[in-house]
Short mmCIF file of C-alpha atoms in Angstrom, two decimals:
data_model
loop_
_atom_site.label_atom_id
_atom_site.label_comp_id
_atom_site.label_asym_id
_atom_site.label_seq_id
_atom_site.Cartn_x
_atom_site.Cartn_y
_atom_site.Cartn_z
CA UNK F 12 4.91 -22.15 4.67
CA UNK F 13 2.05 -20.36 4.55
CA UNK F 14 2.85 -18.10 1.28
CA UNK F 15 4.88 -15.37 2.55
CA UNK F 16 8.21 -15.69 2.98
CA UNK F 17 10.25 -13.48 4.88
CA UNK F 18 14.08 -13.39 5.23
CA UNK F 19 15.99 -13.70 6.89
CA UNK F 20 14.32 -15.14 9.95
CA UNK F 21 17.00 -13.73 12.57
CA UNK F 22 18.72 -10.59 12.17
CA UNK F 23 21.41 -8.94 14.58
CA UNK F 24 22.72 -5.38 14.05
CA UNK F 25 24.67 -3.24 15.88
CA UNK F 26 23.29 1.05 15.62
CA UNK F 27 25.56 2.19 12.75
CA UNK F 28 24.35 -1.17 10.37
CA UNK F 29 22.57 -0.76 7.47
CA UNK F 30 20.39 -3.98 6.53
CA UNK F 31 17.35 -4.89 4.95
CA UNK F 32 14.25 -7.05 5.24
CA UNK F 33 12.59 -8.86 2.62
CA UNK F 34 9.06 -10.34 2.03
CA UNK F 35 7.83 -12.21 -1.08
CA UNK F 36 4.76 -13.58 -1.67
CA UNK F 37 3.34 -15.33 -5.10
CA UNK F 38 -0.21 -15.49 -3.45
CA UNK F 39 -1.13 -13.07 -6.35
CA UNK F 40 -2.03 -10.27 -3.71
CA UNK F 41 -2.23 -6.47 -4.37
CA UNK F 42 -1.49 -5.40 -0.98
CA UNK F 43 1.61 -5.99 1.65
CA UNK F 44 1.60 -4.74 5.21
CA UNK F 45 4.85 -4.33 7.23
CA UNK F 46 4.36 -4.59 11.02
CA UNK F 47 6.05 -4.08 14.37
CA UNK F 48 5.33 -6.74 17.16
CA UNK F 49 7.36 -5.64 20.27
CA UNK F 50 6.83 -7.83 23.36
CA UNK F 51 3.69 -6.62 25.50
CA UNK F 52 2.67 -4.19 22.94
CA UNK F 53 -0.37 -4.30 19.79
CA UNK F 54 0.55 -4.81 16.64
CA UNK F 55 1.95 -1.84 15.38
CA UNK F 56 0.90 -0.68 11.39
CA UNK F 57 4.28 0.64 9.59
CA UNK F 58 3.52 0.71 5.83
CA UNK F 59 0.80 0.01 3.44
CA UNK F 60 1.37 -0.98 -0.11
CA UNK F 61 -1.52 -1.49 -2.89
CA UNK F 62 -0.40 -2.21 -6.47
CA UNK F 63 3.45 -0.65 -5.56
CA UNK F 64 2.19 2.64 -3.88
CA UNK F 65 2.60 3.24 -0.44
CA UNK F 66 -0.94 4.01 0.67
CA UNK F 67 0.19 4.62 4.43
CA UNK F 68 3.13 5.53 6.91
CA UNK F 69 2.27 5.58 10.24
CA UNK F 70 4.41 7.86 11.77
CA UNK F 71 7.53 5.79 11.63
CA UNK F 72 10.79 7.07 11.72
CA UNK F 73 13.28 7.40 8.39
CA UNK F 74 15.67 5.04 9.90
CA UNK F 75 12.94 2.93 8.78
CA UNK F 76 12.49 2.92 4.86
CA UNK F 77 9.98 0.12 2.64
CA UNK F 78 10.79 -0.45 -1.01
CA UNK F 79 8.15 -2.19 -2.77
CA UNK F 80 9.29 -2.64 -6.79
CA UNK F 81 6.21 -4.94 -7.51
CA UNK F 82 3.25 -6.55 -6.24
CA UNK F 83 5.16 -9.60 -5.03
CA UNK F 84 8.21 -7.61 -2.92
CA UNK F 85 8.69 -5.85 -0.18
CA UNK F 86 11.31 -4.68 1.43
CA UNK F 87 12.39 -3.07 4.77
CA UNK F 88 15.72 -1.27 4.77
CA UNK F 89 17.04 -0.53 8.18
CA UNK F 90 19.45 1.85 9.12
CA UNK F 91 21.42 3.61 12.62
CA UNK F 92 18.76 1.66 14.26
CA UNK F 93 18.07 2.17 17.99
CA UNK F 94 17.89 -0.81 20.43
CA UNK F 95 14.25 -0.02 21.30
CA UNK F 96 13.49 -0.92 17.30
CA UNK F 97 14.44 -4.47 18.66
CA UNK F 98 10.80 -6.29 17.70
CA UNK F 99 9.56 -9.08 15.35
CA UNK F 100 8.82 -7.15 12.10
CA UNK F 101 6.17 -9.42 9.71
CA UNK F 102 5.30 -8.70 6.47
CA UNK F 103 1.34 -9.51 5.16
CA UNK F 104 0.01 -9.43 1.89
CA UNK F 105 -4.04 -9.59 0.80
CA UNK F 106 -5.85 -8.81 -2.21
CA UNK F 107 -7.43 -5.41 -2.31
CA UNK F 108 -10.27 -5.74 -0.06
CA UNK F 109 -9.64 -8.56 2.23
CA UNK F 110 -12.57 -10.57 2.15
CA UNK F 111 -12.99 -13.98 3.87
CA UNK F 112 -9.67 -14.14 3.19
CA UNK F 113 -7.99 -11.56 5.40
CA UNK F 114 -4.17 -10.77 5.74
CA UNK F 115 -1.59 -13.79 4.86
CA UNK F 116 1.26 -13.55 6.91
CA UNK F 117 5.03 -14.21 6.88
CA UNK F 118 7.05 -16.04 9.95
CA UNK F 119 8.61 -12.72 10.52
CA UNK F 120 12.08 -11.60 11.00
CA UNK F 121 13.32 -10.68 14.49
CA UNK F 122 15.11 -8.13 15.10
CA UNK F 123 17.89 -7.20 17.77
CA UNK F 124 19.62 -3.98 17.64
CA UNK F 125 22.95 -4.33 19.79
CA UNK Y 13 -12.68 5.41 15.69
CA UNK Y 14 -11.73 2.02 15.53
CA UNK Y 15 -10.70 0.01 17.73
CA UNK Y 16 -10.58 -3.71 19.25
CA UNK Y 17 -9.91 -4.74 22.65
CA UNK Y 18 -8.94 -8.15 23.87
CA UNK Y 19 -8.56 -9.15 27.65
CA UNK Y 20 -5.08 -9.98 27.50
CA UNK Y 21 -4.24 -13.35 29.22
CA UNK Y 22 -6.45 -16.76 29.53
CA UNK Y 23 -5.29 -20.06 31.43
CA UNK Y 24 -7.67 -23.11 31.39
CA UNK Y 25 -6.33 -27.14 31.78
CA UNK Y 26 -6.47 -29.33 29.09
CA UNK Y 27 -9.44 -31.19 28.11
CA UNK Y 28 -11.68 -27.62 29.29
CA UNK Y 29 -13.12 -25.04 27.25
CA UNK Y 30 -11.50 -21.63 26.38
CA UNK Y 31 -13.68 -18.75 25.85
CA UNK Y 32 -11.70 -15.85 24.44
CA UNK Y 33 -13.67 -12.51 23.79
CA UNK Y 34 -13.39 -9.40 21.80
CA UNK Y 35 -15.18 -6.47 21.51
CA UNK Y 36 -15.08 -3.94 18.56
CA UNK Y 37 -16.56 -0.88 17.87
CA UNK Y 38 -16.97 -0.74 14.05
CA UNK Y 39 -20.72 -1.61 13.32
CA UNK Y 40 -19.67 -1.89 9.40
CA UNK Y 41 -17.24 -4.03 9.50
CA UNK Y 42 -18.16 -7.10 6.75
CA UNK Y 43 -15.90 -9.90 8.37
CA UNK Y 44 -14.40 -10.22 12.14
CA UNK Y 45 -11.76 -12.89 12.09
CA UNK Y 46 -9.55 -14.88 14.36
CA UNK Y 47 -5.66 -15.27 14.09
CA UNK Y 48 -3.25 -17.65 16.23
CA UNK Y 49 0.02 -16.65 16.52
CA UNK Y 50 2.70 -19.51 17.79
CA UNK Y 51 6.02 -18.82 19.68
CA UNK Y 52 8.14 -17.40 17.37
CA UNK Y 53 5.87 -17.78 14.27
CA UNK Y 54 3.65 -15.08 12.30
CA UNK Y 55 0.06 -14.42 12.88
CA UNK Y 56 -1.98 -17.78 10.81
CA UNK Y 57 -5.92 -17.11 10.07
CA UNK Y 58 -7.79 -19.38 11.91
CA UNK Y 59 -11.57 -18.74 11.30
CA UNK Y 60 -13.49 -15.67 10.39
CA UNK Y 61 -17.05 -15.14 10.33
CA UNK Y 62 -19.74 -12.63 8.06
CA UNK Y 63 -21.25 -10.49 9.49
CA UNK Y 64 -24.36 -11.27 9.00
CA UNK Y 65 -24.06 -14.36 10.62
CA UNK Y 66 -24.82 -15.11 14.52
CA UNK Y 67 -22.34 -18.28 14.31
CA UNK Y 68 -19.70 -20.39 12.66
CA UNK Y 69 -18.59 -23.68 14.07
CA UNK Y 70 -15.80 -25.19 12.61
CA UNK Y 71 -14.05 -28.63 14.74
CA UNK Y 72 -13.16 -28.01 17.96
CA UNK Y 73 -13.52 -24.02 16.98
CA UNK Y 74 -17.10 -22.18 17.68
CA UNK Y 75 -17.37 -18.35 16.98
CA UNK Y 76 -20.26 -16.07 18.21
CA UNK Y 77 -21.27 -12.79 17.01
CA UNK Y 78 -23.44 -10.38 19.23
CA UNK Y 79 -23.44 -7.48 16.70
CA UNK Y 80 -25.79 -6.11 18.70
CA UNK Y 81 -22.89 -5.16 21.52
CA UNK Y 82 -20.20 -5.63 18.92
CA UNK Y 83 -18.90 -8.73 20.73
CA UNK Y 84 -17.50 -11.62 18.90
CA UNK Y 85 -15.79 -14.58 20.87
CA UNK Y 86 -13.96 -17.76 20.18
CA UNK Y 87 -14.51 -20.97 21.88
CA UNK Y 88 -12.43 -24.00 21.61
CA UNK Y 89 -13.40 -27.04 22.87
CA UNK Y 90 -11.68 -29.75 24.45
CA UNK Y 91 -8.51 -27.85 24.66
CA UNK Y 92 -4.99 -29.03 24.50
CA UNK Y 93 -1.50 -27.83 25.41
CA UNK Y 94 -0.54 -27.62 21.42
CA UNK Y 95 -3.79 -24.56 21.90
CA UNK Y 96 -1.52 -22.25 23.58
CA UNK Y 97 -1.08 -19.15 21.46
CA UNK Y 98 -1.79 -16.01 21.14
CA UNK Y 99 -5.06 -15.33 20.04
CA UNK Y 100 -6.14 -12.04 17.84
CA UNK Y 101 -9.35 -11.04 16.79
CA UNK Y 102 -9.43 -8.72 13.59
CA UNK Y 103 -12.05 -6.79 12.29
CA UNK Y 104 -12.07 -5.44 8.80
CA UNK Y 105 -13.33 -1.87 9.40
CA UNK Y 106 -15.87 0.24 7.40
CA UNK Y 107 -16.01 -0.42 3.29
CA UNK Y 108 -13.90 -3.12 3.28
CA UNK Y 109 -10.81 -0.89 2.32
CA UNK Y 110 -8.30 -4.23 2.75
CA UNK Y 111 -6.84 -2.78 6.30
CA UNK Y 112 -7.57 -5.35 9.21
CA UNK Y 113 -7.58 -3.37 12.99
CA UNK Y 114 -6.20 -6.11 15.67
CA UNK Y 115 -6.66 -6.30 18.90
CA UNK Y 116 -3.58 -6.60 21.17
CA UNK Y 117 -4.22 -10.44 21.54
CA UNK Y 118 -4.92 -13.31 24.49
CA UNK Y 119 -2.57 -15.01 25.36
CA UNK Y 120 -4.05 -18.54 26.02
CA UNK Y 121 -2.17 -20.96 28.18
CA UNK Y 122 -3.50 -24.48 28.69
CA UNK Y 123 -1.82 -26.15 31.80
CA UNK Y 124 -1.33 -30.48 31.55
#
């Protein structure tokens, strides 16, 4: 457990679903990160949060929408998902300037849109 | 801009050395660090190093910093098979606004 807890850990959905993600931390951070890991492809940036306010969006598309209703929650709520969203989606948190410190991440949640 | 670029696949036996390397092309970045990332598992910080400093050695872990070329690397010594990962190297980017820039990661495999 490193900290960050994401759930669930496995998620299936077929196009019309509507889910969510969520991410907690009590590490005390200011900042949570959601990210896209598809296979054979970076790291992809979604959302920045600092203190509640979404500080960046990077480009992604309103199927995807983040909720964050206090420093220690995030969430990612899914829906008419397409199967190429299909990824491992993990949540980070740090404290406003990373530091020696850097990004604490969750296990992730993997995805499969059917 | 930024960016950070990783060669993208390592194998080495167990019991050698792995040399993974990373090059980055913010000069102001304050810390560079190094994450593993397990099968199935989330990205787990596994050394970082100042930049102000040439090296950190930490166990079996050794991290160099050329910040001369902007070239950090990651040795690990006496390998073993519970090594293989994927390795990312981070770098912190100018002011220290709290947003890491990853490369796409090495994928180290260590053979018995």
């Amino acid at each position: 457990e490193t900290g960050v807890t994401q759930t669930p850990r496995h998620l299936v959905m077929g196009m019309t679903n509507k889910k969510s993600l969520k991410c907690e931390q009590h590490l005390g951070h200011n900042a949570m990160y959601w990210y896209k890991q598809s296979a054979k492809k970076p790291l992809e940036l979604m959302f920045v949060y600092n203190f509640k306010e979404q500080t960046e969006n990077n480009s992604v598309p309103s199927r995807f929408s983040p909720e964050c209703p206090n420093s220690s929650h995030l969430f990612l709520h899914l829906h008419t998902l397409q199967p190429e969203d299909s990824a491992l989606y993990l949540c980070a948190s740090s404290q406003e300037g990373v530091g020696n410190y850097g990004y604490t991440f969750g296990s992730g949640t993997r995805l499969t849109v059917v | 801009g930024e960016d950070v670029e990783q060669s993208l696949f390592l194998s080495v036996r167990e019991g050698d050395s792995s040399v993974i390397n990373c090059t980055y092309t913010d000069s102001s970045s304050t810390y560079l660090y190094w994450y593993k990332q397990e099968p199935g598992a989330g990205l787990q910080l596994l050394t970082y190093i100042f930049s102000n400093m040439d090296m950190k050695q930490d166990q079996r872990l050794t991290v160099l910093l050329n910040k001369k070329d902007k070239h950090l690397s990651l040795r690990i010594a006496d390998t073993q098979t519970g090594d293989s990962a994927i390795y990312f190297c981070a770098e912190s980017g100018s002011g220290n606004t709290g947003k890491l820039i990853f490369g796409q990661g090495t994928t180290l495999q260590v053979k018995p």
